[in-house]
Amino acid sequence: MQGHAMPGPVTWPRRWLRGPAGNALANAIRLGCLFLLGRAIATRLGGEGLLALGQWQNLIALGTALGGNALQHGFQQGMSAHGNRAQWLGAGLLLGQILSFVVCTALLLGYATGLVHFPGFTLATPVLLFLACSLGSLQTNLQGASAGLLRMGSLSRWLTISGVLQLLLIFPFTGSLPALGLGLLAATIGIGVLAIFALPHPKPAFSRRRLPHWLRLWLPFLSIGIVPGIASPLAQIALRQLAIGHDPAHAALWQAAQRLSDSAFPLWSAAVAAWMLPRLSQPGGGPGIFHSIRISLAGSLPLCLGLGLFAPLVLQLAYGHGFEEASSILRLQCGVEMVRAFSLPFSLVLIAHKRAWTYASFEIIGPVMQVSLAAIFLPRIGILAIPLASLCENVVYGLGTWWVCKADLRP
């Protein structure tokens, strides 16, 4: 009788690709696709196109804030900590779809009352927005489930594929502002559908008798995620309005630098969180805090040095001529991201220990402080006030989270 060959040991390249470094590599490929997309928009539509791109990205982020982003840490933590993964997944996906419907309805009401601006609104926008919010939330939740199952290799492959698809699907729509909005929504829908088949996850299970129990278990994660999921996009919209009111030309420069920063650094921090949070949630507490900080800084420091030293060249490559003046803004924003990278492990400890009210309090205070300081600094020092306000806010956030959770840390 012929025996089956035993699987060989996992070699270091495969182990490297399955960890945060492999996830960051996939995100780097995705980032390259976003650079190409941003350059096309800047070349064809100028600063107005970049501002519209930022507004649409924030609107989609708001639409998926409760249905996806607010639940993502719950998937990462719960899939590794609960035995019945299928019911945990089923309850989370059901909750996500309900919440995405609620938020999308609120966005459309905001547009109808003039509180929310949709660049290039068309008659197809409401239908596409509902579908994009629903499928965008689903994609985010399935990514969180893959991280919770410790399937980092599959997640990295998906991030690479989705980045390439985003470029291919949106590029044909970069000719005008109305087309750009439709392209972003359509791409979110298409990638969300593909995620159902491409991302590994157990078949969702629903039990009417047990569903209230599982939904109650989700409440701590919802309270952890709901505040930053909404506060961060709202803060960005408020900062954009402040910048445009101060000087539209300088607002476009800030948006260019901010988009580069928001494209590069959060990719690494998301990779670190996806690797670290399930491990911090397991019995024993996972990696020590010093090791966690080293991992967080390992990707952020090279990004900071590269973007800071070669800021004019990076801006020219990303957007073409006319945006080199944003170099000082980009360099200051790099300092902001280094502070965030240092404080990231402390916030993950709060999530892993389900200290929901403490975490939510920091996430409320931070954006309020950032927008308030920007409003105070802007008339005095110009557009640099926005990244400077963010730097001050993140220093306070980092020191505060360290002070609160230092008793829970082990060296």
Short mmCIF file of C-alpha atoms in Angstrom, two decimals:
data_model
loop_
_atom_site.label_atom_id
_atom_site.label_comp_id
_atom_site.label_asym_id
_atom_site.label_seq_id
_atom_site.Cartn_x
_atom_site.Cartn_y
_atom_site.Cartn_z
CA MET A 1 0.00 0.00 0.00
CA GLN A 2 1.45 3.31 -1.04
CA GLY A 3 1.75 5.85 1.76
CA HIS A 4 1.21 9.57 1.52
CA ALA A 5 4.19 11.84 1.65
CA MET A 6 4.39 13.95 4.77
CA PRO A 7 4.50 17.70 4.18
CA GLY A 8 7.97 19.10 4.50
CA PRO A 9 9.04 21.81 6.91
CA VAL A 10 8.01 25.38 6.16
CA THR A 11 11.06 27.13 4.73
CA TRP A 12 12.00 30.63 5.83
CA PRO A 13 10.84 32.35 2.61
CA ARG A 14 7.37 30.85 2.97
CA ARG A 15 7.31 31.66 6.68
CA TRP A 16 8.41 35.22 5.86
CA LEU A 17 5.68 35.58 3.22
CA ARG A 18 3.03 34.33 5.67
CA GLY A 19 3.92 36.96 8.29
CA PRO A 20 3.63 40.76 8.45
CA ALA A 21 6.48 41.19 5.94
CA GLY A 22 4.65 39.16 3.30
CA ASN A 23 1.46 41.06 4.02
CA ALA A 24 3.36 44.32 3.68
CA LEU A 25 4.86 43.16 0.35
CA ALA A 26 1.36 42.47 -0.96
CA ASN A 27 0.27 45.89 0.25
CA ALA A 28 3.31 47.45 -1.45
CA ILE A 29 2.18 46.00 -4.78
CA ARG A 30 -1.30 47.30 -4.04
CA LEU A 31 0.22 50.68 -3.17
CA GLY A 32 2.03 50.77 -6.52
CA CYS A 33 -1.30 50.30 -8.28
CA LEU A 34 -2.80 53.14 -6.22
CA PHE A 35 0.15 55.37 -7.16
CA LEU A 36 -0.53 54.76 -10.84
CA LEU A 37 -4.21 55.51 -10.31
CA GLY A 38 -3.47 58.72 -8.40
CA ARG A 39 -1.08 59.88 -11.10
CA ALA A 40 -3.69 59.30 -13.79
CA ILE A 41 -6.29 61.29 -11.84
CA ALA A 42 -3.87 64.13 -11.08
CA THR A 43 -2.79 64.30 -14.74
CA ARG A 44 -6.32 64.26 -16.15
CA LEU A 45 -8.31 66.14 -13.49
CA GLY A 46 -5.65 68.06 -11.50
CA GLY A 47 -6.02 69.03 -7.85
CA GLU A 48 -9.81 69.04 -8.16
CA GLY A 49 -9.67 65.37 -9.09
CA LEU A 50 -7.51 64.52 -6.06
CA LEU A 51 -9.91 66.35 -3.75
CA ALA A 52 -12.85 64.49 -5.31
CA LEU A 53 -10.96 61.17 -4.95
CA GLY A 54 -10.33 61.89 -1.28
CA GLN A 55 -13.97 62.81 -0.71
CA TRP A 56 -15.26 59.63 -2.38
CA GLN A 57 -12.79 57.46 -0.48
CA ASN A 58 -13.94 59.02 2.80
CA LEU A 59 -17.60 58.54 1.83
CA ILE A 60 -17.04 54.87 1.02
CA ALA A 61 -15.09 54.54 4.28
CA LEU A 62 -18.07 56.03 6.13
CA GLY A 63 -20.40 53.64 4.30
CA THR A 64 -18.36 50.64 5.43
CA ALA A 65 -17.46 52.07 8.84
CA LEU A 66 -20.05 50.19 10.89
CA GLY A 67 -20.69 47.25 8.60
CA GLY A 68 -17.03 46.42 8.01
CA ASN A 69 -14.31 48.44 9.72
CA ALA A 70 -16.07 48.53 13.09
CA LEU A 71 -16.29 44.72 13.09
CA GLN A 72 -12.88 43.88 11.60
CA HIS A 73 -11.05 43.55 14.91
CA GLY A 74 -13.90 41.34 16.12
CA PHE A 75 -13.26 38.92 13.26
CA GLN A 76 -9.51 38.96 13.89
CA GLN A 77 -9.95 38.32 17.60
CA GLY A 78 -13.05 36.14 17.60
CA MET A 79 -12.09 33.71 14.85
CA SER A 80 -9.02 32.73 16.86
CA ALA A 81 -10.71 32.70 20.26
CA HIS A 82 -14.09 30.96 19.58
CA GLY A 83 -14.56 27.30 18.77
CA ASN A 84 -17.73 27.66 16.67
CA ARG A 85 -16.22 29.79 13.93
CA ALA A 86 -19.07 29.26 11.47
CA GLN A 87 -21.69 30.77 13.80
CA TRP A 88 -19.30 33.55 14.84
CA LEU A 89 -18.79 34.37 11.16
CA GLY A 90 -22.50 34.12 10.35
CA ALA A 91 -23.53 36.46 13.16
CA GLY A 92 -20.83 38.97 12.23
CA LEU A 93 -21.70 39.01 8.52
CA LEU A 94 -25.40 39.44 9.29
CA LEU A 95 -24.67 42.32 11.63
CA GLY A 96 -22.35 43.87 9.06
CA GLN A 97 -24.96 43.88 6.31
CA ILE A 98 -27.59 45.43 8.59
CA LEU A 99 -25.22 48.18 9.69
CA SER A 100 -24.05 48.94 6.15
CA PHE A 101 -27.69 49.47 5.12
CA VAL A 102 -28.27 51.86 8.04
CA VAL A 103 -25.15 53.94 7.34
CA CYS A 104 -25.81 54.13 3.60
CA THR A 105 -29.34 55.38 4.29
CA ALA A 106 -27.89 58.05 6.61
CA LEU A 107 -25.42 59.15 3.89
CA LEU A 108 -28.19 59.56 1.33
CA LEU A 109 -30.27 61.55 3.83
CA GLY A 110 -27.22 63.72 4.47
CA TYR A 111 -26.88 64.38 0.76
CA ALA A 112 -30.59 65.20 0.44
CA THR A 113 -30.31 67.77 3.26
CA GLY A 114 -27.06 69.27 1.97
CA LEU A 115 -24.89 68.06 4.86
CA VAL A 116 -22.89 65.62 2.71
CA HIS A 117 -21.32 66.47 -0.65
CA PHE A 118 -21.20 63.82 -3.39
CA PRO A 119 -18.79 64.95 -6.16
CA GLY A 120 -20.33 64.40 -9.59
CA PHE A 121 -23.64 63.00 -8.33
CA THR A 122 -25.63 61.05 -10.95
CA LEU A 123 -28.94 59.18 -10.87
CA ALA A 124 -27.04 55.87 -10.58
CA THR A 125 -25.17 56.99 -7.45
CA PRO A 126 -27.74 55.94 -4.79
CA VAL A 127 -28.09 52.38 -6.11
CA LEU A 128 -24.35 51.94 -6.56
CA LEU A 129 -23.69 53.41 -3.11
CA PHE A 130 -25.95 50.86 -1.41
CA LEU A 131 -24.29 47.98 -3.25
CA ALA A 132 -20.78 49.34 -2.67
CA CYS A 133 -21.33 49.78 1.07
CA SER A 134 -22.80 46.30 1.41
CA LEU A 135 -20.14 44.47 -0.59
CA GLY A 136 -17.33 46.68 0.73
CA SER A 137 -18.32 45.73 4.28
CA LEU A 138 -18.48 42.07 3.29
CA GLN A 139 -15.00 42.20 1.77
CA THR A 140 -13.55 43.86 4.88
CA ASN A 141 -15.17 41.27 7.15
CA LEU A 142 -13.91 38.35 5.08
CA GLN A 143 -10.41 39.83 5.21
CA GLY A 144 -10.71 40.01 9.00
CA ALA A 145 -11.89 36.39 9.09
CA SER A 146 -8.85 35.31 7.05
CA ALA A 147 -6.55 37.09 9.49
CA GLY A 148 -8.37 35.53 12.45
CA LEU A 149 -7.87 32.09 10.89
CA LEU A 150 -4.15 32.96 10.61
CA ARG A 151 -4.37 32.51 6.81
CA MET A 152 -1.95 35.36 6.17
CA GLY A 153 -0.61 33.86 2.95
CA SER A 154 -4.07 33.75 1.38
CA LEU A 155 -4.81 37.25 2.66
CA SER A 156 -1.58 38.60 1.13
CA ARG A 157 -2.41 37.07 -2.25
CA TRP A 158 -5.87 38.63 -2.09
CA LEU A 159 -4.51 42.09 -1.27
CA THR A 160 -2.22 41.89 -4.30
CA ILE A 161 -5.04 40.80 -6.61
CA SER A 162 -7.49 43.40 -5.29
CA GLY A 163 -4.94 46.19 -5.77
CA VAL A 164 -4.37 45.29 -9.40
CA LEU A 165 -8.11 44.96 -9.99
CA GLN A 166 -8.76 48.34 -8.42
CA LEU A 167 -6.37 49.96 -10.87
CA LEU A 168 -7.84 48.14 -13.88
CA LEU A 169 -11.46 48.82 -12.92
CA ILE A 170 -11.13 52.51 -12.00
CA PHE A 171 -8.63 53.69 -14.63
CA PRO A 172 -11.20 53.85 -17.48
CA PHE A 173 -13.36 56.19 -15.34
CA THR A 174 -10.72 58.90 -14.71
CA GLY A 175 -11.90 61.20 -17.51
CA SER A 176 -14.36 63.29 -15.46
CA LEU A 177 -15.54 63.79 -11.87
CA PRO A 178 -18.94 62.05 -12.35
CA ALA A 179 -17.24 59.08 -14.02
CA LEU A 180 -14.64 58.88 -11.23
CA GLY A 181 -17.30 58.47 -8.55
CA LEU A 182 -19.10 55.79 -10.55
CA GLY A 183 -15.81 53.98 -11.17
CA LEU A 184 -14.86 53.92 -7.50
CA LEU A 185 -18.29 52.56 -6.53
CA ALA A 186 -18.33 49.98 -9.33
CA ALA A 187 -14.82 48.77 -8.44
CA THR A 188 -15.82 48.33 -4.78
CA ILE A 189 -18.81 46.24 -5.88
CA GLY A 190 -16.82 44.02 -8.23
CA ILE A 191 -13.99 43.36 -5.78
CA GLY A 192 -16.50 42.66 -3.00
CA VAL A 193 -18.21 39.97 -5.09
CA LEU A 194 -14.86 38.36 -5.91
CA ALA A 195 -13.89 38.32 -2.23
CA ILE A 196 -16.68 35.82 -1.51
CA PHE A 197 -14.91 33.23 -3.67
CA ALA A 198 -11.27 34.24 -3.20
CA LEU A 199 -10.91 34.64 0.58
CA PRO A 200 -10.80 31.56 2.84
CA HIS A 201 -13.55 31.35 5.45
CA PRO A 202 -15.86 28.71 6.93
CA LYS A 203 -19.35 28.49 5.52
CA PRO A 204 -21.42 30.95 7.61
CA ALA A 205 -23.88 29.23 9.95
CA PHE A 206 -27.02 30.77 11.44
CA SER A 207 -28.96 29.42 14.38
CA ARG A 208 -32.12 31.32 15.23
CA ARG A 209 -32.03 29.96 18.75
CA ARG A 210 -28.40 30.97 19.32
CA LEU A 211 -28.31 34.12 17.19
CA PRO A 212 -29.13 36.58 20.04
CA HIS A 213 -26.31 35.03 22.07
CA TRP A 214 -23.79 35.49 19.25
CA LEU A 215 -24.94 39.04 18.54
CA ARG A 216 -24.43 39.94 22.21
CA LEU A 217 -20.88 38.63 21.98
CA TRP A 218 -20.31 41.02 19.08
CA LEU A 219 -21.33 44.12 21.04
CA PRO A 220 -17.89 44.78 22.64
CA PHE A 221 -16.22 44.70 19.23
CA LEU A 222 -18.89 46.92 17.74
CA SER A 223 -18.35 49.48 20.48
CA ILE A 224 -14.58 49.23 19.91
CA GLY A 225 -14.86 49.78 16.18
CA ILE A 226 -17.84 52.09 15.76
CA VAL A 227 -16.11 55.22 17.05
CA PRO A 228 -12.90 55.17 14.98
CA GLY A 229 -14.83 53.83 11.99
CA ILE A 230 -16.92 56.99 11.93
CA ALA A 231 -14.70 59.56 13.66
CA SER A 232 -11.69 59.17 11.34
CA PRO A 233 -13.51 59.76 8.00
CA LEU A 234 -15.54 62.60 9.54
CA ALA A 235 -12.33 64.21 10.80
CA GLN A 236 -10.77 63.96 7.34
CA ILE A 237 -13.84 65.56 5.75
CA ALA A 238 -13.74 68.38 8.33
CA LEU A 239 -10.01 68.94 7.75
CA ARG A 240 -10.58 69.01 3.98
CA GLN A 241 -13.29 71.65 4.40
CA LEU A 242 -10.98 73.73 6.60
CA ALA A 243 -8.17 73.47 4.06
CA ILE A 244 -10.40 74.41 1.11
CA GLY A 245 -11.83 77.35 3.04
CA HIS A 246 -8.30 78.57 3.81
CA ASP A 247 -6.77 78.17 0.33
CA PRO A 248 -8.02 75.73 -2.36
CA ALA A 249 -4.59 75.53 -4.04
CA HIS A 250 -2.82 74.65 -0.80
CA ALA A 251 -5.68 72.27 0.04
CA ALA A 252 -4.85 70.30 -3.12
CA LEU A 253 -1.18 70.11 -2.04
CA TRP A 254 -2.20 68.84 1.40
CA GLN A 255 -4.54 66.29 -0.17
CA ALA A 256 -1.72 65.02 -2.41
CA ALA A 257 0.66 64.55 0.54
CA GLN A 258 -2.08 63.12 2.77
CA ARG A 259 -3.10 60.58 0.13
CA LEU A 260 0.48 59.32 -0.20
CA SER A 261 0.78 59.00 3.56
CA ASP A 262 -2.61 57.34 3.91
CA SER A 263 -1.77 54.90 1.13
CA ALA A 264 1.65 53.85 2.42
CA PHE A 265 1.70 53.75 6.21
CA PRO A 266 -1.74 52.27 7.03
CA LEU A 267 -0.92 49.32 4.76
CA TRP A 268 1.91 48.29 7.07
CA SER A 269 -0.02 49.04 10.26
CA ALA A 270 -2.95 46.96 8.97
CA ALA A 271 -0.54 44.10 8.27
CA VAL A 272 0.92 44.37 11.78
CA ALA A 273 -2.55 44.49 13.36
CA ALA A 274 -3.77 41.51 11.32
CA TRP A 275 -0.77 39.46 12.49
CA MET A 276 -0.56 40.73 16.07
CA LEU A 277 -4.15 41.05 17.31
CA PRO A 278 -5.14 37.36 17.03
CA ARG A 279 -1.96 36.43 18.90
CA LEU A 280 -2.51 39.03 21.63
CA SER A 281 -6.03 37.64 22.05
CA GLN A 282 -4.89 34.06 22.65
CA PRO A 283 -4.13 32.72 26.15
CA GLY A 284 -0.69 33.83 27.22
CA GLY A 285 -0.90 37.30 25.68
CA GLY A 286 1.09 36.70 22.49
CA PRO A 287 4.26 38.66 21.69
CA GLY A 288 5.83 40.97 24.26
CA ILE A 289 5.34 44.70 23.95
CA PHE A 290 8.95 45.48 23.00
CA HIS A 291 8.85 42.86 20.24
CA SER A 292 5.51 44.30 19.06
CA ILE A 293 6.94 47.82 18.90
CA ARG A 294 9.95 46.60 16.93
CA ILE A 295 7.65 44.90 14.39
CA SER A 296 5.51 48.03 14.08
CA LEU A 297 8.54 50.27 13.54
CA ALA A 298 10.29 47.83 11.20
CA GLY A 299 8.06 48.77 8.27
CA SER A 300 7.20 52.35 9.21
CA LEU A 301 10.80 53.55 9.65
CA PRO A 302 11.98 52.68 6.10
CA LEU A 303 8.80 54.22 4.68
CA CYS A 304 9.38 57.37 6.72
CA LEU A 305 13.01 57.69 5.61
CA GLY A 306 12.22 56.95 1.98
CA LEU A 307 9.30 59.36 1.67
CA GLY A 308 11.05 62.04 3.72
CA LEU A 309 14.37 61.99 1.86
CA PHE A 310 12.89 61.68 -1.62
CA ALA A 311 9.65 63.61 -1.10
CA PRO A 312 9.88 65.80 -4.26
CA LEU A 313 10.72 62.81 -6.45
CA VAL A 314 7.96 60.66 -4.93
CA LEU A 315 5.39 63.41 -5.43
CA GLN A 316 6.48 63.92 -9.03
CA LEU A 317 6.31 60.19 -9.74
CA ALA A 318 2.91 59.90 -8.04
CA TYR A 319 1.20 62.96 -9.52
CA GLY A 320 3.39 64.53 -12.18
CA HIS A 321 4.61 68.14 -12.13
CA GLY A 322 3.02 70.77 -9.93
CA PHE A 323 2.87 68.96 -6.59
CA GLU A 324 6.52 69.19 -5.46
CA GLU A 325 5.58 72.04 -3.09
CA ALA A 326 3.82 69.45 -0.92
CA SER A 327 7.23 68.04 0.15
CA SER A 328 7.27 69.80 3.52
CA ILE A 329 3.72 68.61 4.24
CA LEU A 330 4.65 65.02 3.36
CA ARG A 331 7.77 65.09 5.57
CA LEU A 332 5.82 66.35 8.55
CA GLN A 333 3.16 63.72 7.90
CA CYS A 334 5.88 61.05 7.99
CA GLY A 335 6.70 62.17 11.54
CA VAL A 336 3.03 61.74 12.42
CA GLU A 337 3.09 58.17 11.12
CA MET A 338 6.17 57.26 13.14
CA VAL A 339 4.39 58.32 16.33
CA ARG A 340 1.37 56.25 15.27
CA ALA A 341 3.57 53.21 14.64
CA PHE A 342 4.98 53.47 18.17
CA SER A 343 1.52 53.68 19.78
CA LEU A 344 -0.12 50.98 17.62
CA PRO A 345 0.77 48.02 19.93
CA PHE A 346 -0.74 49.83 22.93
CA SER A 347 -4.07 50.33 21.17
CA LEU A 348 -4.05 46.65 20.09
CA VAL A 349 -3.57 45.61 23.71
CA LEU A 350 -6.70 47.59 24.63
CA ILE A 351 -8.66 45.82 21.86
CA ALA A 352 -7.35 42.35 22.76
CA HIS A 353 -8.38 42.90 26.39
CA LYS A 354 -11.81 44.23 25.27
CA ARG A 355 -11.37 47.55 27.07
CA ALA A 356 -13.99 49.05 24.78
CA TRP A 357 -14.84 52.25 26.63
CA THR A 358 -11.19 53.19 27.12
CA TYR A 359 -10.36 52.56 23.48
CA ALA A 360 -13.43 54.44 22.25
CA SER A 361 -12.63 57.41 24.50
CA PHE A 362 -9.17 57.81 22.96
CA GLU A 363 -10.65 57.49 19.47
CA ILE A 364 -13.14 60.28 20.21
CA ILE A 365 -10.67 62.65 21.87
CA GLY A 366 -8.08 62.24 19.10
CA PRO A 367 -10.07 63.49 16.06
CA VAL A 368 -11.74 66.26 18.08
CA MET A 369 -8.30 67.48 19.23
CA GLN A 370 -6.89 67.22 15.71
CA VAL A 371 -9.65 69.26 14.05
CA SER A 372 -9.66 71.84 16.87
CA LEU A 373 -5.89 72.37 16.73
CA ALA A 374 -5.98 72.59 12.93
CA ALA A 375 -8.65 75.31 13.11
CA ILE A 376 -6.49 77.24 15.61
CA PHE A 377 -3.17 76.83 13.76
CA LEU A 378 -4.40 77.28 10.17
CA PRO A 379 -4.75 81.10 10.13
CA ARG A 380 -1.32 81.42 11.77
CA ILE A 381 0.99 78.99 9.95
CA GLY A 382 -0.96 77.96 6.86
CA ILE A 383 -1.51 74.48 5.50
CA LEU A 384 1.26 72.95 7.66
CA ALA A 385 -1.18 73.42 10.53
CA ILE A 386 -3.05 70.24 9.56
CA PRO A 387 -0.15 67.75 9.83
CA LEU A 388 1.17 69.66 12.87
CA ALA A 389 -2.19 69.28 14.60
CA SER A 390 -2.14 65.58 13.75
CA LEU A 391 1.36 65.24 15.23
CA CYS A 392 0.28 66.86 18.51
CA GLU A 393 -2.81 64.65 18.69
CA ASN A 394 -0.86 61.45 18.09
CA VAL A 395 1.75 62.27 20.73
CA VAL A 396 -1.05 62.71 23.27
CA TYR A 397 -2.74 59.50 22.03
CA GLY A 398 0.47 57.47 22.29
CA LEU A 399 1.33 58.68 25.78
CA GLY A 400 -2.24 58.20 26.96
CA THR A 401 -2.63 54.63 25.68
CA TRP A 402 0.77 53.68 27.11
CA TRP A 403 -0.18 55.07 30.52
CA VAL A 404 -3.56 53.31 30.59
CA CYS A 405 -2.42 49.86 29.52
CA LYS A 406 1.15 49.73 30.92
CA ALA A 407 -0.02 47.48 33.75
CA ASP A 408 -1.23 44.92 31.14
CA LEU A 409 2.08 44.83 29.28
CA ARG A 410 4.82 42.31 29.65
CA PRO A 411 8.40 42.96 28.44
#
